[in-house]
């Protein structure tokens, strides 16, 4: 189990002890974390599950695929060094809490 704190935009943090190896997007959905659009349902084609991860070294997370890398370059919220797509991450084993901040902007209108 790993302790994860989700920080939704403008909302109260939600902290939970979750199984290591669980999909981070699915965990967020199960706990009712707001702010994630997840338009594609986790298929890594929409980029609307953009989160910022802290409390763990980046190399302890799942490796970033080329598809995730490209989607983050086009995310609605500006990409940061701690940006990831929640659907592409499993919960890692970690001694301390992992903080998952939901990007405030998930959707960019194409109009
Ligand atoms: Fe679409 Fe993550 S849910 S990229």
Short mmCIF file of N, CA and C and ligand atoms in Angstrom, two decimals:
data_model
loop_
_atom_site.label_atom_id
_atom_site.label_comp_id
_atom_site.label_asym_id
_atom_site.label_seq_id
_atom_site.Cartn_x
_atom_site.Cartn_y
_atom_site.Cartn_z
N UNK A 1 0.84 -1.19 0.00
CA UNK A 1 0.00 0.00 0.00
C UNK A 1 0.89 1.25 0.00
N UNK A 2 0.38 2.25 -0.66
CA UNK A 2 1.08 3.54 -0.74
C UNK A 2 0.07 4.63 -0.42
N UNK A 3 0.50 5.61 0.34
CA UNK A 3 -0.38 6.73 0.67
C UNK A 3 -0.28 7.76 -0.47
N UNK A 4 -1.42 8.12 -1.00
CA UNK A 4 -1.49 9.08 -2.10
C UNK A 4 -2.44 10.20 -1.67
N UNK A 5 -1.99 11.43 -1.87
CA UNK A 5 -2.85 12.59 -1.64
C UNK A 5 -3.15 13.24 -2.98
N UNK A 6 -4.42 13.28 -3.32
CA UNK A 6 -4.86 13.96 -4.54
C UNK A 6 -5.26 15.38 -4.18
N UNK A 7 -4.80 16.32 -5.00
CA UNK A 7 -5.15 17.73 -4.78
C UNK A 7 -5.91 18.22 -6.01
N UNK A 8 -7.24 18.24 -5.92
CA UNK A 8 -8.02 18.71 -7.07
C UNK A 8 -8.00 20.23 -7.15
N UNK A 9 -8.22 20.78 -8.35
CA UNK A 9 -8.22 22.23 -8.47
C UNK A 9 -9.36 22.86 -7.67
N UNK A 10 -8.99 23.71 -6.74
CA UNK A 10 -9.98 24.42 -5.95
C UNK A 10 -10.72 23.57 -4.94
N UNK A 11 -10.29 22.34 -4.75
CA UNK A 11 -11.00 21.45 -3.84
C UNK A 11 -10.13 21.00 -2.69
N UNK A 12 -10.74 20.31 -1.77
CA UNK A 12 -10.01 19.79 -0.62
C UNK A 12 -9.20 18.56 -1.02
N UNK A 13 -8.00 18.42 -0.49
CA UNK A 13 -7.19 17.23 -0.77
C UNK A 13 -7.88 15.96 -0.29
N UNK A 14 -7.62 14.89 -1.00
CA UNK A 14 -8.15 13.58 -0.64
C UNK A 14 -6.96 12.64 -0.47
N UNK A 15 -6.83 12.07 0.71
CA UNK A 15 -5.71 11.16 0.99
C UNK A 15 -6.25 9.75 1.18
N UNK A 16 -5.56 8.82 0.55
CA UNK A 16 -5.99 7.42 0.64
C UNK A 16 -4.76 6.51 0.63
N UNK A 17 -4.92 5.37 1.25
CA UNK A 17 -3.91 4.32 1.18
C UNK A 17 -4.37 3.36 0.10
N UNK A 18 -3.58 3.26 -0.97
CA UNK A 18 -4.04 2.51 -2.14
C UNK A 18 -3.05 1.41 -2.49
N UNK A 19 -3.52 0.39 -3.19
CA UNK A 19 -2.63 -0.73 -3.51
C UNK A 19 -1.52 -0.32 -4.49
N UNK A 20 -0.32 -0.72 -4.16
CA UNK A 20 0.79 -0.53 -5.08
C UNK A 20 0.49 -1.28 -6.38
N UNK A 21 0.74 -0.63 -7.49
CA UNK A 21 0.49 -1.25 -8.79
C UNK A 21 -0.86 -0.90 -9.39
N UNK A 22 -1.72 -0.25 -8.61
CA UNK A 22 -3.03 0.15 -9.15
C UNK A 22 -2.84 1.30 -10.14
N UNK A 23 -3.71 1.37 -11.12
CA UNK A 23 -3.66 2.46 -12.09
C UNK A 23 -4.07 3.77 -11.40
N UNK A 24 -3.26 4.80 -11.55
CA UNK A 24 -3.49 6.04 -10.81
C UNK A 24 -4.79 6.73 -11.22
N UNK A 25 -5.12 6.69 -12.51
CA UNK A 25 -6.39 7.31 -12.95
C UNK A 25 -7.57 6.57 -12.35
N UNK A 26 -7.53 5.26 -12.37
CA UNK A 26 -8.64 4.47 -11.82
C UNK A 26 -8.80 4.72 -10.32
N UNK A 27 -7.69 4.86 -9.62
CA UNK A 27 -7.76 5.16 -8.18
C UNK A 27 -8.41 6.52 -7.97
N UNK A 28 -7.98 7.51 -8.76
CA UNK A 28 -8.55 8.86 -8.63
C UNK A 28 -10.06 8.82 -8.88
N UNK A 29 -10.47 8.10 -9.89
CA UNK A 29 -11.90 8.00 -10.19
C UNK A 29 -12.65 7.30 -9.05
N UNK A 30 -12.06 6.26 -8.51
CA UNK A 30 -12.71 5.51 -7.44
C UNK A 30 -12.93 6.38 -6.20
N UNK A 31 -12.03 7.34 -5.99
CA UNK A 31 -12.16 8.22 -4.82
C UNK A 31 -12.90 9.52 -5.15
N UNK A 32 -13.41 9.63 -6.37
CA UNK A 32 -14.20 10.80 -6.72
C UNK A 32 -13.41 12.08 -6.84
N UNK A 33 -12.14 11.96 -7.20
CA UNK A 33 -11.29 13.15 -7.34
C UNK A 33 -11.80 13.97 -8.53
N UNK A 34 -12.04 15.24 -8.31
CA UNK A 34 -12.56 16.08 -9.38
C UNK A 34 -11.43 16.70 -10.21
N UNK A 35 -11.80 17.15 -11.40
CA UNK A 35 -10.86 17.90 -12.23
C UNK A 35 -10.24 17.10 -13.36
N UNK A 36 -10.36 15.78 -13.31
CA UNK A 36 -9.82 14.95 -14.39
C UNK A 36 -10.93 14.68 -15.41
N UNK A 37 -10.67 15.00 -16.67
CA UNK A 37 -11.66 14.75 -17.71
C UNK A 37 -11.54 13.32 -18.20
N UNK A 38 -10.33 12.88 -18.49
CA UNK A 38 -10.05 11.52 -18.94
C UNK A 38 -10.97 11.11 -20.10
N UNK A 39 -11.01 11.97 -21.09
CA UNK A 39 -11.91 11.80 -22.22
C UNK A 39 -11.75 10.45 -22.93
N UNK A 40 -10.54 9.96 -23.04
CA UNK A 40 -10.33 8.71 -23.80
C UNK A 40 -10.42 7.47 -22.92
N UNK A 41 -10.67 7.66 -21.64
CA UNK A 41 -10.84 6.51 -20.76
C UNK A 41 -9.55 5.79 -20.42
N UNK A 42 -8.44 6.42 -20.67
CA UNK A 42 -7.16 5.83 -20.27
C UNK A 42 -6.36 5.22 -21.40
N UNK A 43 -6.71 5.56 -22.63
CA UNK A 43 -6.01 4.99 -23.79
C UNK A 43 -4.85 5.84 -24.29
N UNK A 44 -4.48 6.87 -23.54
CA UNK A 44 -3.34 7.73 -23.88
C UNK A 44 -3.49 8.40 -25.24
N UNK A 45 -4.69 8.94 -25.50
CA UNK A 45 -4.86 9.67 -26.75
C UNK A 45 -5.48 11.07 -26.54
N UNK A 46 -5.86 11.41 -25.31
CA UNK A 46 -6.53 12.71 -25.12
C UNK A 46 -5.72 13.72 -24.32
N UNK A 47 -4.93 13.28 -23.39
CA UNK A 47 -4.13 14.19 -22.56
C UNK A 47 -4.93 14.93 -21.51
N UNK A 48 -6.15 14.48 -21.21
CA UNK A 48 -6.98 15.19 -20.23
C UNK A 48 -6.98 14.52 -18.86
N UNK A 49 -5.88 13.88 -18.55
CA UNK A 49 -5.68 13.33 -17.20
C UNK A 49 -4.34 13.83 -16.67
N UNK A 50 -4.05 15.08 -16.99
CA UNK A 50 -2.76 15.71 -16.68
C UNK A 50 -2.66 15.98 -15.18
N UNK A 51 -1.58 15.47 -14.59
CA UNK A 51 -1.34 15.67 -13.16
C UNK A 51 0.12 16.05 -12.94
N UNK A 52 0.38 16.58 -11.75
CA UNK A 52 1.75 16.90 -11.33
C UNK A 52 2.06 16.02 -10.12
N UNK A 53 3.17 15.31 -10.20
CA UNK A 53 3.51 14.32 -9.17
C UNK A 53 4.67 14.83 -8.32
N UNK A 54 4.50 14.80 -7.01
CA UNK A 54 5.61 15.13 -6.12
C UNK A 54 5.65 14.12 -4.97
N UNK A 55 6.74 14.17 -4.23
CA UNK A 55 6.89 13.25 -3.11
C UNK A 55 7.57 11.96 -3.49
N UNK A 56 8.04 11.88 -4.72
CA UNK A 56 8.74 10.68 -5.19
C UNK A 56 9.66 11.08 -6.33
N UNK A 57 10.78 10.39 -6.44
CA UNK A 57 11.71 10.69 -7.53
C UNK A 57 11.09 10.22 -8.86
N UNK A 58 11.24 11.04 -9.90
CA UNK A 58 10.62 10.69 -11.20
C UNK A 58 11.02 9.31 -11.70
N UNK A 59 12.26 8.90 -11.43
CA UNK A 59 12.71 7.60 -11.94
C UNK A 59 12.05 6.43 -11.21
N UNK A 60 11.35 6.70 -10.13
CA UNK A 60 10.62 5.64 -9.43
C UNK A 60 9.23 5.42 -10.03
N UNK A 61 8.86 6.30 -10.94
CA UNK A 61 7.57 6.15 -11.62
C UNK A 61 7.74 5.31 -12.87
N UNK A 62 6.63 4.85 -13.43
CA UNK A 62 6.69 4.12 -14.70
C UNK A 62 7.35 4.99 -15.76
N UNK A 63 8.09 4.37 -16.64
CA UNK A 63 8.75 5.11 -17.72
C UNK A 63 7.71 5.79 -18.60
N UNK A 64 8.09 6.95 -19.13
CA UNK A 64 7.18 7.71 -19.98
C UNK A 64 7.31 7.23 -21.43
N UNK A 65 6.18 6.93 -22.02
CA UNK A 65 6.19 6.50 -23.42
C UNK A 65 6.28 7.71 -24.33
N UNK A 66 6.59 7.47 -25.58
CA UNK A 66 6.65 8.56 -26.56
C UNK A 66 5.28 9.21 -26.71
N UNK A 67 4.22 8.40 -26.67
CA UNK A 67 2.86 8.94 -26.81
C UNK A 67 2.53 9.88 -25.65
N UNK A 68 2.86 9.47 -24.43
CA UNK A 68 2.60 10.33 -23.28
C UNK A 68 3.40 11.61 -23.38
N UNK A 69 4.64 11.49 -23.78
CA UNK A 69 5.51 12.66 -23.93
C UNK A 69 4.91 13.67 -24.90
N UNK A 70 4.42 13.19 -26.01
CA UNK A 70 3.82 14.08 -27.03
C UNK A 70 2.53 14.71 -26.52
N UNK A 71 1.71 13.92 -25.82
CA UNK A 71 0.46 14.48 -25.30
C UNK A 71 0.73 15.57 -24.26
N UNK A 72 1.72 15.37 -23.43
CA UNK A 72 2.04 16.39 -22.42
C UNK A 72 2.53 17.68 -23.06
N UNK A 73 3.19 17.57 -24.20
CA UNK A 73 3.62 18.77 -24.92
C UNK A 73 2.43 19.60 -25.38
N UNK A 74 1.29 18.96 -25.55
CA UNK A 74 0.09 19.64 -26.05
C UNK A 74 -1.02 19.73 -25.01
N UNK A 75 -0.68 19.51 -23.75
CA UNK A 75 -1.69 19.57 -22.69
C UNK A 75 -2.23 20.99 -22.55
N UNK A 76 -3.46 21.10 -22.07
CA UNK A 76 -4.09 22.42 -21.91
C UNK A 76 -3.33 23.26 -20.89
N UNK A 77 -2.96 22.66 -19.77
CA UNK A 77 -2.16 23.37 -18.77
C UNK A 77 -0.69 23.25 -19.16
N UNK A 78 0.09 24.26 -18.92
CA UNK A 78 1.51 24.19 -19.28
C UNK A 78 2.20 22.99 -18.64
N UNK A 79 3.00 22.33 -19.45
CA UNK A 79 3.76 21.18 -18.98
C UNK A 79 4.85 21.63 -18.02
N UNK A 80 5.06 20.82 -16.97
CA UNK A 80 6.14 21.08 -16.01
C UNK A 80 7.02 19.83 -15.93
N UNK A 81 8.11 19.97 -15.19
CA UNK A 81 9.03 18.83 -15.08
C UNK A 81 8.39 17.66 -14.34
N UNK A 82 7.35 17.94 -13.54
CA UNK A 82 6.68 16.87 -12.78
C UNK A 82 5.34 16.46 -13.42
N UNK A 83 5.14 16.84 -14.67
CA UNK A 83 3.89 16.48 -15.37
C UNK A 83 3.87 15.01 -15.76
N UNK A 84 2.73 14.40 -15.60
CA UNK A 84 2.49 13.04 -16.09
C UNK A 84 1.01 12.90 -16.43
N UNK A 85 0.70 11.83 -17.14
CA UNK A 85 -0.70 11.47 -17.40
C UNK A 85 -1.08 10.38 -16.40
N UNK A 86 -2.13 10.63 -15.64
CA UNK A 86 -2.53 9.69 -14.59
C UNK A 86 -2.83 8.31 -15.15
N UNK A 87 -3.37 8.26 -16.36
CA UNK A 87 -3.76 6.96 -16.91
C UNK A 87 -2.56 6.08 -17.26
N UNK A 88 -1.40 6.70 -17.33
CA UNK A 88 -0.21 5.96 -17.74
C UNK A 88 0.68 5.56 -16.56
N UNK A 89 0.17 5.77 -15.35
CA UNK A 89 0.98 5.49 -14.16
C UNK A 89 0.33 4.44 -13.28
N UNK A 90 1.15 3.58 -12.76
CA UNK A 90 0.71 2.72 -11.67
C UNK A 90 1.25 3.30 -10.37
N UNK A 91 0.56 3.04 -9.30
CA UNK A 91 0.97 3.56 -7.99
C UNK A 91 2.25 2.83 -7.59
N UNK A 92 3.32 3.60 -7.37
CA UNK A 92 4.59 2.95 -7.00
C UNK A 92 4.65 2.68 -5.50
N UNK A 93 5.54 1.79 -5.13
CA UNK A 93 5.83 1.61 -3.70
C UNK A 93 6.61 2.84 -3.25
N UNK A 94 6.19 3.45 -2.17
CA UNK A 94 6.86 4.65 -1.69
C UNK A 94 6.74 4.71 -0.18
N UNK A 95 7.79 5.16 0.50
CA UNK A 95 7.75 5.23 1.96
C UNK A 95 6.88 6.36 2.49
N UNK A 96 6.79 7.43 1.74
CA UNK A 96 6.01 8.58 2.20
C UNK A 96 4.87 8.86 1.25
N UNK A 97 4.05 9.84 1.58
CA UNK A 97 2.93 10.15 0.70
C UNK A 97 3.39 10.67 -0.65
N UNK A 98 2.69 10.27 -1.67
CA UNK A 98 2.86 10.82 -3.02
C UNK A 98 1.76 11.85 -3.20
N UNK A 99 2.12 13.02 -3.71
CA UNK A 99 1.12 14.07 -3.91
C UNK A 99 0.84 14.18 -5.40
N UNK A 100 -0.43 14.05 -5.75
CA UNK A 100 -0.88 14.10 -7.14
C UNK A 100 -1.78 15.33 -7.28
N UNK A 101 -1.24 16.38 -7.88
CA UNK A 101 -2.01 17.61 -8.07
C UNK A 101 -2.62 17.60 -9.46
N UNK A 102 -3.92 17.77 -9.50
CA UNK A 102 -4.62 17.75 -10.78
C UNK A 102 -4.42 19.09 -11.48
N UNK A 103 -4.00 19.06 -12.73
CA UNK A 103 -3.84 20.31 -13.49
C UNK A 103 -5.19 21.01 -13.56
N UNK A 104 -5.19 22.31 -13.33
CA UNK A 104 -6.45 23.06 -13.25
C UNK A 104 -7.15 23.11 -14.60
N UNK A 105 -6.39 23.05 -15.66
CA UNK A 105 -6.98 23.11 -17.00
C UNK A 105 -6.70 21.79 -17.72
N UNK A 106 -7.75 21.10 -18.14
CA UNK A 106 -7.59 19.79 -18.76
C UNK A 106 -8.00 19.79 -20.24
N UNK A 107 -8.70 20.82 -20.64
CA UNK A 107 -9.28 20.76 -21.97
C UNK A 107 -9.01 22.05 -22.70
N UNK A 108 -8.53 21.95 -23.91
CA UNK A 108 -8.27 23.13 -24.74
C UNK A 108 -9.23 23.10 -25.91
N UNK A 109 -10.03 24.12 -26.01
CA UNK A 109 -11.00 24.18 -27.12
C UNK A 109 -10.26 24.33 -28.44
N UNK A 110 -10.70 23.61 -29.42
CA UNK A 110 -10.08 23.68 -30.75
C UNK A 110 -10.79 24.68 -31.66
N UNK A 111 -11.81 25.33 -31.12
CA UNK A 111 -12.55 26.32 -31.93
C UNK A 111 -11.83 27.64 -31.99
FE1 LIG B 1 -6.83 10.12 -22.05
FE2 LIG B 1 -5.16 9.71 -20.00
S1 LIG B 1 -7.30 9.51 -20.04
S2 LIG B 1 -4.68 10.33 -22.00
#
